[in-house]
PDB file of C-alpha atoms and ligand atoms in Angstrom:
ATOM      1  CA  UNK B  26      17.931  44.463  23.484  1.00  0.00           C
ATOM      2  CA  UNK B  27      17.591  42.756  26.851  1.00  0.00           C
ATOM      3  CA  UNK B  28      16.618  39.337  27.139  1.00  0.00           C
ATOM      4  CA  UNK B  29      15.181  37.681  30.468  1.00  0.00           C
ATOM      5  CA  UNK B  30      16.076  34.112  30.890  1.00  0.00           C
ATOM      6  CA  UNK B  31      15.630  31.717  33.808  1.00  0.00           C
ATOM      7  CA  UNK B  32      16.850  28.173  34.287  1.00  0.00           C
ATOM      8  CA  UNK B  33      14.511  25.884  35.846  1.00  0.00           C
ATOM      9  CA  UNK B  34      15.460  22.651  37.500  1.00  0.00           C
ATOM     10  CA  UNK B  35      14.934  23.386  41.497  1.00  0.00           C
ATOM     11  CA  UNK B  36      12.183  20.470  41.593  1.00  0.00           C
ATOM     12  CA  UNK B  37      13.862  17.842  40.017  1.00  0.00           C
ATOM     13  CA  UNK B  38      17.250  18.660  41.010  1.00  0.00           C
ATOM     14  CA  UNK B  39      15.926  18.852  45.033  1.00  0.00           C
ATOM     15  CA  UNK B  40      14.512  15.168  44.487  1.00  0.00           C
ATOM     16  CA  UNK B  41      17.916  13.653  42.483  1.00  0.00           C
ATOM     17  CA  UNK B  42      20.647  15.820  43.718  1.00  0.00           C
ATOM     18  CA  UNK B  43      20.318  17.912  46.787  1.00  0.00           C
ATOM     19  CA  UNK B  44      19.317  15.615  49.425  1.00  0.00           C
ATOM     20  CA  UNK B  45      15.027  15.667  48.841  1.00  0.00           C
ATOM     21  CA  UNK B  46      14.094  18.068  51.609  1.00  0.00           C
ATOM     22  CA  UNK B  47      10.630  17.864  52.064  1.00  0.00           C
ATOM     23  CA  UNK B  48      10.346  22.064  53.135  1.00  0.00           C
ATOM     24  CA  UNK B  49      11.988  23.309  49.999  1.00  0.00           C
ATOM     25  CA  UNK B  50       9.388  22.213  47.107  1.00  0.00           C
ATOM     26  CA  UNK B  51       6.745  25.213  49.139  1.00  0.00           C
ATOM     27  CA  UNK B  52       9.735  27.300  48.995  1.00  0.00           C
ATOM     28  CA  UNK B  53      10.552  27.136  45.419  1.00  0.00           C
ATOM     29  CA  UNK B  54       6.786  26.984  44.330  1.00  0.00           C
ATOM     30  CA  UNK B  55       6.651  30.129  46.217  1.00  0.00           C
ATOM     31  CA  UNK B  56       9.662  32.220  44.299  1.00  0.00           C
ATOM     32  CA  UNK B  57       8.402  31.057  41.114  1.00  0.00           C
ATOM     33  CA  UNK B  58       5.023  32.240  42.046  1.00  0.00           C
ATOM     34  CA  UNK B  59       6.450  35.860  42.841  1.00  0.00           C
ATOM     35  CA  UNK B  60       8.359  36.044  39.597  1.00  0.00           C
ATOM     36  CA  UNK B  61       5.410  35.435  37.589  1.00  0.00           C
ATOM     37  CA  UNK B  62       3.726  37.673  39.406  1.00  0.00           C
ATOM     38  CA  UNK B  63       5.889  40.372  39.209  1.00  0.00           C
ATOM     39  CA  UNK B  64       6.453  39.261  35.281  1.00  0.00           C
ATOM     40  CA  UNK B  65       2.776  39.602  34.462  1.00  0.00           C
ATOM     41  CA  UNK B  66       2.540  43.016  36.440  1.00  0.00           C
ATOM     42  CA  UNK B  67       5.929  44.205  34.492  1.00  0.00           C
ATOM     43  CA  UNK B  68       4.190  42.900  30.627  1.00  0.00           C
ATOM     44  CA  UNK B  69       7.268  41.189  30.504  1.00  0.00           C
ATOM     45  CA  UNK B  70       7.856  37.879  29.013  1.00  0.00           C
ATOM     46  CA  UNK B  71      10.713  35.462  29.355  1.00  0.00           C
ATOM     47  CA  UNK B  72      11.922  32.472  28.025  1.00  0.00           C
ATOM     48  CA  UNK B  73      12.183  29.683  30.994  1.00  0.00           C
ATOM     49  CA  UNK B  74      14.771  26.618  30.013  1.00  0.00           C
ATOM     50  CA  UNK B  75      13.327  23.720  31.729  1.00  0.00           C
ATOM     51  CA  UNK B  76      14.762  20.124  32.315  1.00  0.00           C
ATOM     52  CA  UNK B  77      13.264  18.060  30.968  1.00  0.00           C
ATOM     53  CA  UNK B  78      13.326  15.845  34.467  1.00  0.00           C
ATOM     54  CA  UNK B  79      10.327  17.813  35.805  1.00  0.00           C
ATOM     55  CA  UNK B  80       8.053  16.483  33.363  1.00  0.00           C
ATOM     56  CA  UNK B  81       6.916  13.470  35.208  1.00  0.00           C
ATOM     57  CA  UNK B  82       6.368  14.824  38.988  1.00  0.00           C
ATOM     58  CA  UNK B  83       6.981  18.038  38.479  1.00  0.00           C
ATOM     59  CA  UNK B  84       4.913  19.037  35.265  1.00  0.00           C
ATOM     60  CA  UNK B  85       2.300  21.650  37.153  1.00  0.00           C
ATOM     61  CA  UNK B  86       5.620  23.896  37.510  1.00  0.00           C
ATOM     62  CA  UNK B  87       6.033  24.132  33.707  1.00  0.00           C
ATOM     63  CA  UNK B  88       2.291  24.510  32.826  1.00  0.00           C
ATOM     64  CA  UNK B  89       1.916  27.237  35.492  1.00  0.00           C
ATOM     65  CA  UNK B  90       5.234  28.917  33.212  1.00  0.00           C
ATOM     66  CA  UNK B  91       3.612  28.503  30.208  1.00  0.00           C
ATOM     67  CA  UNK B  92       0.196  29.202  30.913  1.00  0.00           C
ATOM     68  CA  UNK B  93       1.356  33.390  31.573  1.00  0.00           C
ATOM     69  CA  UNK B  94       2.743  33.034  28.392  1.00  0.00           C
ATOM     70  CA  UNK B  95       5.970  32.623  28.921  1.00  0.00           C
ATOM     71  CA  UNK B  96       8.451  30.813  26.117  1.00  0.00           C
ATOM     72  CA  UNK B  97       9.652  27.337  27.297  1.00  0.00           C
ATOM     73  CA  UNK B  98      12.967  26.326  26.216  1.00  0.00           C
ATOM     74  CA  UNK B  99      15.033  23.145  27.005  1.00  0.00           C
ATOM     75  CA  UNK B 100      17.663  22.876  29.734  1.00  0.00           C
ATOM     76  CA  UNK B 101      18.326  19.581  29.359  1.00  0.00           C
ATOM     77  CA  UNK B 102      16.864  15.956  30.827  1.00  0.00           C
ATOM     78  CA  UNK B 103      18.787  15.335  33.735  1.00  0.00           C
ATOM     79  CA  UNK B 104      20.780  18.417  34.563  1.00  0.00           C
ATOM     80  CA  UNK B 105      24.067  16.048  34.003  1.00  0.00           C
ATOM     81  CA  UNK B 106      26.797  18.375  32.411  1.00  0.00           C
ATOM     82  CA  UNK B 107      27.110  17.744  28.599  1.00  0.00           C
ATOM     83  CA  UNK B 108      31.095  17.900  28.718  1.00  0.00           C
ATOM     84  CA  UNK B 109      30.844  14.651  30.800  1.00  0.00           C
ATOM     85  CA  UNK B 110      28.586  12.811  28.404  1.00  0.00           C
ATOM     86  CA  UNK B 111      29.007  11.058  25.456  1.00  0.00           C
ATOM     87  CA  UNK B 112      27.684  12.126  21.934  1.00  0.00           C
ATOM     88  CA  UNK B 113      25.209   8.954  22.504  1.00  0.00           C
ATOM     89  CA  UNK B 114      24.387  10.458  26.315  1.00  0.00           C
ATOM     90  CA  UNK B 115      23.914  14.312  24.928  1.00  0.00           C
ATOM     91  CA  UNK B 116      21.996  12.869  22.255  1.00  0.00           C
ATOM     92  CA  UNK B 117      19.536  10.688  24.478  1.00  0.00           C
ATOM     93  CA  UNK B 118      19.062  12.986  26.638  1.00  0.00           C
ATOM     94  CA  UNK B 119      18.136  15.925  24.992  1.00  0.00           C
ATOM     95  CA  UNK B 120      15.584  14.102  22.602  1.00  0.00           C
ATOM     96  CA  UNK B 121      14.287  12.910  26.120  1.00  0.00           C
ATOM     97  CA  UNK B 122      14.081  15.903  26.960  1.00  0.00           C
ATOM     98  CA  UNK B 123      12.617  18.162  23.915  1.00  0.00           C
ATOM     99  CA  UNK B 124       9.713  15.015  23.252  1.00  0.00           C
ATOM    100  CA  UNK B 125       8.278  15.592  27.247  1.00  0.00           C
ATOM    101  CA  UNK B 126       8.259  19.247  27.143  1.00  0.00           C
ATOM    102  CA  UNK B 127       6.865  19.261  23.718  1.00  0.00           C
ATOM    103  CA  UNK B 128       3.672  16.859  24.159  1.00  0.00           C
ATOM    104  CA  UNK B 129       3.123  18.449  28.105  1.00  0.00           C
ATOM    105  CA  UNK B 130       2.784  22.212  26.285  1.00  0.00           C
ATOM    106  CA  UNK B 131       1.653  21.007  22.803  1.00  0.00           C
ATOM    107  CA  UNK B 132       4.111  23.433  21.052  1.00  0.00           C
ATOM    108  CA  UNK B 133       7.584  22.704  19.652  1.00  0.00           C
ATOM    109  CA  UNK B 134      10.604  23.574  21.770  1.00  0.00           C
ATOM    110  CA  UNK B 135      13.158  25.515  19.993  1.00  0.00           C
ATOM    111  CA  UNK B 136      15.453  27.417  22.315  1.00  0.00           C
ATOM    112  CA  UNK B 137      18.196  25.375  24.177  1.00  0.00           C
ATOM    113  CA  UNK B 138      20.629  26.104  27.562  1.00  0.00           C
ATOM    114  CA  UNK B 139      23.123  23.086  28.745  1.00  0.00           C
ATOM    115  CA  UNK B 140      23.972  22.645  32.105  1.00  0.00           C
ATOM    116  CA  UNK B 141      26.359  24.810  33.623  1.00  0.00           C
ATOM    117  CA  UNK B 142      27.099  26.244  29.946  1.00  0.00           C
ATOM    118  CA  UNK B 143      28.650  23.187  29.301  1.00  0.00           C
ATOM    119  CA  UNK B 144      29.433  23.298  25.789  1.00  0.00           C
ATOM    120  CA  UNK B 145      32.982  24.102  24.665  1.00  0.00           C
ATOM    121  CA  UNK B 146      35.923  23.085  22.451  1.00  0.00           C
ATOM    122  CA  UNK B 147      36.115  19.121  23.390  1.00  0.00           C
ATOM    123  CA  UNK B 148      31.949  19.041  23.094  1.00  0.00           C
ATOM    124  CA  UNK B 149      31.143  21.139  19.721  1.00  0.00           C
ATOM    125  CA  UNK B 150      29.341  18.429  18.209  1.00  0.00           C
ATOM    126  CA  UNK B 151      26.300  18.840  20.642  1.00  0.00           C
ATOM    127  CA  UNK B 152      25.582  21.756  18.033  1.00  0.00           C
ATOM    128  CA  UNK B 153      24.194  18.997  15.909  1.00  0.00           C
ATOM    129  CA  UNK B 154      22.744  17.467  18.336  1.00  0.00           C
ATOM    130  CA  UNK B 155      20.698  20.286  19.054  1.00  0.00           C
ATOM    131  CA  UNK B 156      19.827  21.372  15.011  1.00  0.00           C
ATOM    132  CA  UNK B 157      18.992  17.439  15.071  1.00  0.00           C
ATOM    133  CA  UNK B 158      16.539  17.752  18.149  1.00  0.00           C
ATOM    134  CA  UNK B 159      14.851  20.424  16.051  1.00  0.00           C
ATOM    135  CA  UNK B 160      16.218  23.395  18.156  1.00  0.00           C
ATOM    136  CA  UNK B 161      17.219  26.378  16.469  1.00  0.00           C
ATOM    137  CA  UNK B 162      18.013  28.464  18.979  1.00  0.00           C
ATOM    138  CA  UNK B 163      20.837  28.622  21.694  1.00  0.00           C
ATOM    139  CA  UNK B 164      22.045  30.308  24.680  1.00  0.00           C
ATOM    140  CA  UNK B 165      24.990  28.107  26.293  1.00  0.00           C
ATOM    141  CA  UNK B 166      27.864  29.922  24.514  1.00  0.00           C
ATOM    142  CA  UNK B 167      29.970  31.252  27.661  1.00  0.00           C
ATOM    143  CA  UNK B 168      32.565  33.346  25.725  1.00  0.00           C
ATOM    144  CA  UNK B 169      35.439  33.110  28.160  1.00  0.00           C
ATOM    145  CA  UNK B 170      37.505  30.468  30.195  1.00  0.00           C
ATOM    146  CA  UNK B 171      35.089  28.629  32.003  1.00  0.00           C
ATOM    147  CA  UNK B 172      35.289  25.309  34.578  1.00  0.00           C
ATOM    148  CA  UNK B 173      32.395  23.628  32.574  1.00  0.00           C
ATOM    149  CA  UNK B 174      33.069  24.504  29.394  1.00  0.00           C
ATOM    150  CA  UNK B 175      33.237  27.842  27.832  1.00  0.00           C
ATOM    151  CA  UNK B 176      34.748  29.223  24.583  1.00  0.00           C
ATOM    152  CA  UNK B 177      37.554  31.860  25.568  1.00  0.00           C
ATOM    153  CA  UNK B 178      37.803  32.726  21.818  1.00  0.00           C
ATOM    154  CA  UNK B 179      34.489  33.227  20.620  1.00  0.00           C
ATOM    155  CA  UNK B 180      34.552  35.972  18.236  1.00  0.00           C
ATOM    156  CA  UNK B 181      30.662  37.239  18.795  1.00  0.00           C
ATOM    157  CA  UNK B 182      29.450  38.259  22.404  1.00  0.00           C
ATOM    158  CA  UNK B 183      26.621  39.204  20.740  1.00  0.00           C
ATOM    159  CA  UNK B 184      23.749  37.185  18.523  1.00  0.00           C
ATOM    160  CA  UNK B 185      25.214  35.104  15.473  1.00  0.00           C
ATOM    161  CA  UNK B 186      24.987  32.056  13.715  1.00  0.00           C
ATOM    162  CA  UNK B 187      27.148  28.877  14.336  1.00  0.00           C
ATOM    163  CA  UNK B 188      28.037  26.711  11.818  1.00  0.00           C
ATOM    164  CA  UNK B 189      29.452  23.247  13.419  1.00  0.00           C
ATOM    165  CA  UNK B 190      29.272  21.030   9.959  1.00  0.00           C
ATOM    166  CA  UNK B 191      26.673  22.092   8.363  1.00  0.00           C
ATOM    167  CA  UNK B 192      24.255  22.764  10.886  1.00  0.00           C
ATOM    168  CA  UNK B 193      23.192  25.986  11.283  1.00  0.00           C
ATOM    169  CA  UNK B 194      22.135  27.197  15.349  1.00  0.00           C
ATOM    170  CA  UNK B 195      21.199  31.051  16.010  1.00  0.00           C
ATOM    171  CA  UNK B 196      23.617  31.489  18.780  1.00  0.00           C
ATOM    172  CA  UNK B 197      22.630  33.775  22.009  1.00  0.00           C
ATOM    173  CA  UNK B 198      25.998  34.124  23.847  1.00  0.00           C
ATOM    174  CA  UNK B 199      26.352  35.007  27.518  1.00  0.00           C
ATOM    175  CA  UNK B 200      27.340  38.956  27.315  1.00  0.00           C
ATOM    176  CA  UNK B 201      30.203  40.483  28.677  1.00  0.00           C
ATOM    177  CA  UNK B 202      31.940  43.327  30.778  1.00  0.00           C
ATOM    178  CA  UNK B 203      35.002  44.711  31.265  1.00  0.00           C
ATOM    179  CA  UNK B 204      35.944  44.666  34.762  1.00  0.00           C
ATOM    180  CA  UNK B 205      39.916  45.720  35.409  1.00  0.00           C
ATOM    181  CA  UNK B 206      40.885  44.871  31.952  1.00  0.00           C
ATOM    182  CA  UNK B 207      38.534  41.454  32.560  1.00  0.00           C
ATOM    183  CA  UNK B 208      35.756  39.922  30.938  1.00  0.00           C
ATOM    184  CA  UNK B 209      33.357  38.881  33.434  1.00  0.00           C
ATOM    185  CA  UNK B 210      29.808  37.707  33.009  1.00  0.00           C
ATOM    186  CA  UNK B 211      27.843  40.170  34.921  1.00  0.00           C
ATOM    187  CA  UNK B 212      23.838  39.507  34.058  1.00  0.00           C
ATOM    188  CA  UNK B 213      23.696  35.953  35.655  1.00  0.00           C
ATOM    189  CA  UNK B 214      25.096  33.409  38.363  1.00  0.00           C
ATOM    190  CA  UNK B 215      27.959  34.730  41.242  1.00  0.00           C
ATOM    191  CA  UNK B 216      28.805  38.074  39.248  1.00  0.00           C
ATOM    192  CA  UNK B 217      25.118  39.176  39.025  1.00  0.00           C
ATOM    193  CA  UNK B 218      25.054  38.425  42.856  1.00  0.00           C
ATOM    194  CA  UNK B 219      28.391  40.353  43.880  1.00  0.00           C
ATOM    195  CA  UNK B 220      28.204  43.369  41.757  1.00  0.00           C
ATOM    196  CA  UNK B 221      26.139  46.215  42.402  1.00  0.00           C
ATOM    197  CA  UNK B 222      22.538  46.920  41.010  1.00  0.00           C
ATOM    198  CA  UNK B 223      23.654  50.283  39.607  1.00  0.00           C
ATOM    199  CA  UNK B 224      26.698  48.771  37.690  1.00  0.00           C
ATOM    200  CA  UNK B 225      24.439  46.215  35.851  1.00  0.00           C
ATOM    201  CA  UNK B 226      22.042  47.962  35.144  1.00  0.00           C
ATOM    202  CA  UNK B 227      24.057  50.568  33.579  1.00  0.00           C
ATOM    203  CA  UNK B 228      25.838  48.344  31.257  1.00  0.00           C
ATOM    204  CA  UNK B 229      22.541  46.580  30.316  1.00  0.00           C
ATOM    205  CA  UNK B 230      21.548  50.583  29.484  1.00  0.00           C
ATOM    206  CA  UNK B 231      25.188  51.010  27.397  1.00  0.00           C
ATOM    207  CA  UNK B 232      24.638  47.343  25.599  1.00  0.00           C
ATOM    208  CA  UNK B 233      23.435  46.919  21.857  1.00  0.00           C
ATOM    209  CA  UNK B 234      22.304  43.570  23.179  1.00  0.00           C
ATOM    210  CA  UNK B 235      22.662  41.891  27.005  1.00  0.00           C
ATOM    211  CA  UNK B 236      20.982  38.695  28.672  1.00  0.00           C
ATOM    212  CA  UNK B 237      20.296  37.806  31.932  1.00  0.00           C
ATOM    213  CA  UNK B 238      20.209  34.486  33.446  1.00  0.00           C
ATOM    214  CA  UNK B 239      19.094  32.904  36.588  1.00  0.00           C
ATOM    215  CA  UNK B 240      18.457  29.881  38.917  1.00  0.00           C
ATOM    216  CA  UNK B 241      15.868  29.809  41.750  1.00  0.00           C
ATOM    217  CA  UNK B 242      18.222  28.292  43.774  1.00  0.00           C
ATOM    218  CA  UNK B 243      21.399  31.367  42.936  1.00  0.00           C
ATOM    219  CA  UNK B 244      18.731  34.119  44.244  1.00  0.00           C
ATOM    220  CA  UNK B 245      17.204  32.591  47.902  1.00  0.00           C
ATOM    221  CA  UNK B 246      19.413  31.661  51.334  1.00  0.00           C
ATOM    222  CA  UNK B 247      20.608  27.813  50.968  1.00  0.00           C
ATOM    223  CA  UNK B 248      20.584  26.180  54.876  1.00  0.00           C
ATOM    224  CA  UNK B 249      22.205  23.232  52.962  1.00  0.00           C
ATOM    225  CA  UNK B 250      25.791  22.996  54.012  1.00  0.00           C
ATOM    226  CA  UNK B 251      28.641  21.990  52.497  1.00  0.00           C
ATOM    227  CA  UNK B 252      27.947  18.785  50.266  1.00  0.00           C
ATOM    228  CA  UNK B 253      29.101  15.753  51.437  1.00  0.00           C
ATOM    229  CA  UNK B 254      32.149  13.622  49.063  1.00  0.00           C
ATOM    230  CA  UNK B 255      29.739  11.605  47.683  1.00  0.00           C
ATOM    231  CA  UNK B 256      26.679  13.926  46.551  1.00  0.00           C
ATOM    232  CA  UNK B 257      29.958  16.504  45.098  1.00  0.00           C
ATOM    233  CA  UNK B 258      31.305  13.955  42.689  1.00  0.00           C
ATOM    234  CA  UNK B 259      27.823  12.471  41.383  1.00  0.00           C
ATOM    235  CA  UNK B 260      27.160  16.229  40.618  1.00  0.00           C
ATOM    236  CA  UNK B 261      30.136  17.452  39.350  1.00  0.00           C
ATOM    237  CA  UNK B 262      32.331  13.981  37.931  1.00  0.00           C
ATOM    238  CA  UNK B 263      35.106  15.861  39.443  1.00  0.00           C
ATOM    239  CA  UNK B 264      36.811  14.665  42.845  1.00  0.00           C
ATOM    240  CA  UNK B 265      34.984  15.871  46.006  1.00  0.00           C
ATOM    241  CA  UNK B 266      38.390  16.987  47.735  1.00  0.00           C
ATOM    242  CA  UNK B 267      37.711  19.190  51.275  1.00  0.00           C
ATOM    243  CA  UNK B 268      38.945  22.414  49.296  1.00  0.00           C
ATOM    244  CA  UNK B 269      36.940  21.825  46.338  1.00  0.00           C
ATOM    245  CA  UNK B 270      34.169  21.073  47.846  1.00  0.00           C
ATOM    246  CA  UNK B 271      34.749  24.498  49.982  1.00  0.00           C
ATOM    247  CA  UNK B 272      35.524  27.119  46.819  1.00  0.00           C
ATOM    248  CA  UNK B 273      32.139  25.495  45.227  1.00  0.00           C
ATOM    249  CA  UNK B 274      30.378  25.927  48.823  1.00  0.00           C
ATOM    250  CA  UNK B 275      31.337  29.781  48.772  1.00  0.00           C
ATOM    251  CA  UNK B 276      31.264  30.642  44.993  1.00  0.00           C
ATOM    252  CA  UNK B 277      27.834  29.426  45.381  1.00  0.00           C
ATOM    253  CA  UNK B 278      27.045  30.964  47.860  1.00  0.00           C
ATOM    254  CA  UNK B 279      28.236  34.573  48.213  1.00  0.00           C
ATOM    255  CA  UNK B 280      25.645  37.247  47.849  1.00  0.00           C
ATOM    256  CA  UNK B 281      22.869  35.237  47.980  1.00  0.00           C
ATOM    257  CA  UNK B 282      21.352  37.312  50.402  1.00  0.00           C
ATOM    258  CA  UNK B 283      19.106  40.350  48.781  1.00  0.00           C
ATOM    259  CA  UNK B 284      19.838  38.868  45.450  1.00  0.00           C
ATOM    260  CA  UNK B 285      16.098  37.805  44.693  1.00  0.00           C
ATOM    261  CA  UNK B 286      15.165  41.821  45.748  1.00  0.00           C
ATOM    262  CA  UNK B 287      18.408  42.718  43.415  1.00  0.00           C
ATOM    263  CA  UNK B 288      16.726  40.526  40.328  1.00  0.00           C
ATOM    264  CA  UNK B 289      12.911  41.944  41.015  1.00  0.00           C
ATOM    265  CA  UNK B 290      14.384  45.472  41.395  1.00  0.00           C
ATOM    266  CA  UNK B 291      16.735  44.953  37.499  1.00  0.00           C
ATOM    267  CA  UNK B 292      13.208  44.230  35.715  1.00  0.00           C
ATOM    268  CA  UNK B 293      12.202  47.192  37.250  1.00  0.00           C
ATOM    269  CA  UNK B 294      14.458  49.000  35.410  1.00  0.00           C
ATOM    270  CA  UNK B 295      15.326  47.475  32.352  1.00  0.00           C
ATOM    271  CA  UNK B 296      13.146  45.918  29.270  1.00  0.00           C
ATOM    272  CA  UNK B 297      13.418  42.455  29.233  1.00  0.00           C
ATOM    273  CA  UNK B 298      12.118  40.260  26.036  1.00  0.00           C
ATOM    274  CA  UNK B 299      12.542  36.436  25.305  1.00  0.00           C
ATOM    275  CA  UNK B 300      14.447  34.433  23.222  1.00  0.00           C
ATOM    276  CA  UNK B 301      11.714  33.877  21.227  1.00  0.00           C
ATOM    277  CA  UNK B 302      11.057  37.679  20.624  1.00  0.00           C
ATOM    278  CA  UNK B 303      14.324  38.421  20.221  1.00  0.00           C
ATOM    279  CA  UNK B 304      14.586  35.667  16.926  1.00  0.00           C
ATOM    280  CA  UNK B 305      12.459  37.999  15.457  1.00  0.00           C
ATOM    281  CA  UNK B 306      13.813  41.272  16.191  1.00  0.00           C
ATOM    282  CA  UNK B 307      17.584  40.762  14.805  1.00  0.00           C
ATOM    283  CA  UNK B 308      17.938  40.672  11.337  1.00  0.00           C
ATOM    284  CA  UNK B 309      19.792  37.462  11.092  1.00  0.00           C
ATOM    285  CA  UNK B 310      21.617  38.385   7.338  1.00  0.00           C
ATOM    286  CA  UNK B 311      23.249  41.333   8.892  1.00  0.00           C
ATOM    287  CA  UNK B 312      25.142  38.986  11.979  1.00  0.00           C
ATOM    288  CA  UNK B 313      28.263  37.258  12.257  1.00  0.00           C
ATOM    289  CA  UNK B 314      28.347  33.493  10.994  1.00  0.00           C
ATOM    290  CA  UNK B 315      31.103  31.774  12.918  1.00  0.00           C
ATOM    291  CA  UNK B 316      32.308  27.946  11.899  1.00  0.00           C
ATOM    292  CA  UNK B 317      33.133  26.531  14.409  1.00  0.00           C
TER     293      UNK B 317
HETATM  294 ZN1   ZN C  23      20.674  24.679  35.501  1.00  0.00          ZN
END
């Protein structure tokens, strides 16, 4: 089982976060164009995780996502990292977040993605948070070390059930490779873009169960440069030193070029299903149930 997922903020995040330039909203209207394009002509459908930010300016981009059919999940309000935010914060925003979507597509929302995949040990309650929100389903478990967040002893890297105090979330982790005795994410973000097409494609082909993940923004060219002190510690509540503001610059950056034509030509070759789709195919007695 493959399952397609795409985060969607570009809109919203352009406006708040990456300096408003007028020429990219075209752009990004334009890649999200192709990929439903090449979706429809494919018979695939995905689940998109939307903030709930784009709601108010932005709300033709999820219609025109939901109208092919696509599922719409959550990725948050404000694209704020949840390990930064209170319980009060996470909780705010995400019922922000799930009410817009909800009444702009008139269906419930019930598959969740933080920011970043920024859920781990010192945030676990956000589980609740979500069961609370009414979502049942999740994909922001990162099973490995992570700067964000991350659990790097999960014991599933493939579908289960959490169980954070009683409430119960059908958990879609990030999958897994071994690279040189190494667990590396290889279906989403900087790993999709560095490794080769043939390597993950193969291990999608070798996988019981594998999910791929991306942003606009990781698959086109950035012109942006190097982000200035001040926009690098409203984004990341970390301090905007020269040499952290560098490694982000290049981890961010590295590959980007072919990577849209490396994403177009994986669907190509693999079956990709949503979230949604997925629920229903795994028989949910037979999986792991991990308290957590
Ligand atoms: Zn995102």
């Amino acid at each position: 089982m493959n399952i397609l997922t795409y985060d969607i903020e570009e809109w919203f995040a352009e406006e708040t976060l990456y300096g408003d330039r007028k020429e990219k909203y075209p752009e990004y209207d334009q890649y999200l164009s192709q990929i439903l394009d090449i979706l429809d002509e494919k018979n695939v459908i995905g689940t998109f995780f939307c903030v709930g930010g784009l709601v108010p300016k932005y709300d033709d981009v999820i219609k025109r996502i939901a109208g092919r059919g696509h599922e719409i999940g959550c990725h948050s309000n404000q694209h704020h990292f949840l390990n930064k935010m209170s319980y009060e914060e996470v909780l705010a925003d995400t019922k922000e977040a799930v009410d817009a979507i909800e009444q702009l597509i008139g269906k419930k929302v019930l598959s969740y993605r933080a920011p970043a995949f920024s859920i781990g040990e010192s945030n676990k309650w956000v589980f609740d948070i979500l069961a609370e929100c009414g979502i049942e389903r999740d994909a922001s478990v990162f099973p490995a070390e992570r700067d964000f967040g991350g659990f790097s002893n999960f014991p599933s890297e493939t579908p289960c059930i959490i169980n954070h105090e009683g409430h119960i979330i059908k958990e879609f982790p990030i999958c897994m490779a071994n690279v040189l005795n190494k667990r590396v994410a290889y279906s989403g973000g900087g790993y999709f873009r560095f490794f080769p097409l043939m390597f993950i494609s193969s291990q999608m082909s070798k996988s019981k169960y594998a999910m791929a993940y991306f942003h606009i923004g990781d698959l086109i060219p950035e012109s942006k440069s190097v982000m200035t002190r001040e926009e690098y510690e409203s984004y990341f509540k970390e301090k905007g030193s020269l040499i952290n503001r560098y490694k982000r610059f290049i981890k961010a950056n590295l590959g980007k070029k072919g990577a849209f034509d490396k994403m177009v030509s994986l669907i190509g070759k693999q079956t990709f299903i949503s979230l949604e789709e997925a629920d229903k195919q795994i028989d949910w007695s037979n999986v792991k149930q991990v308290n957590i």
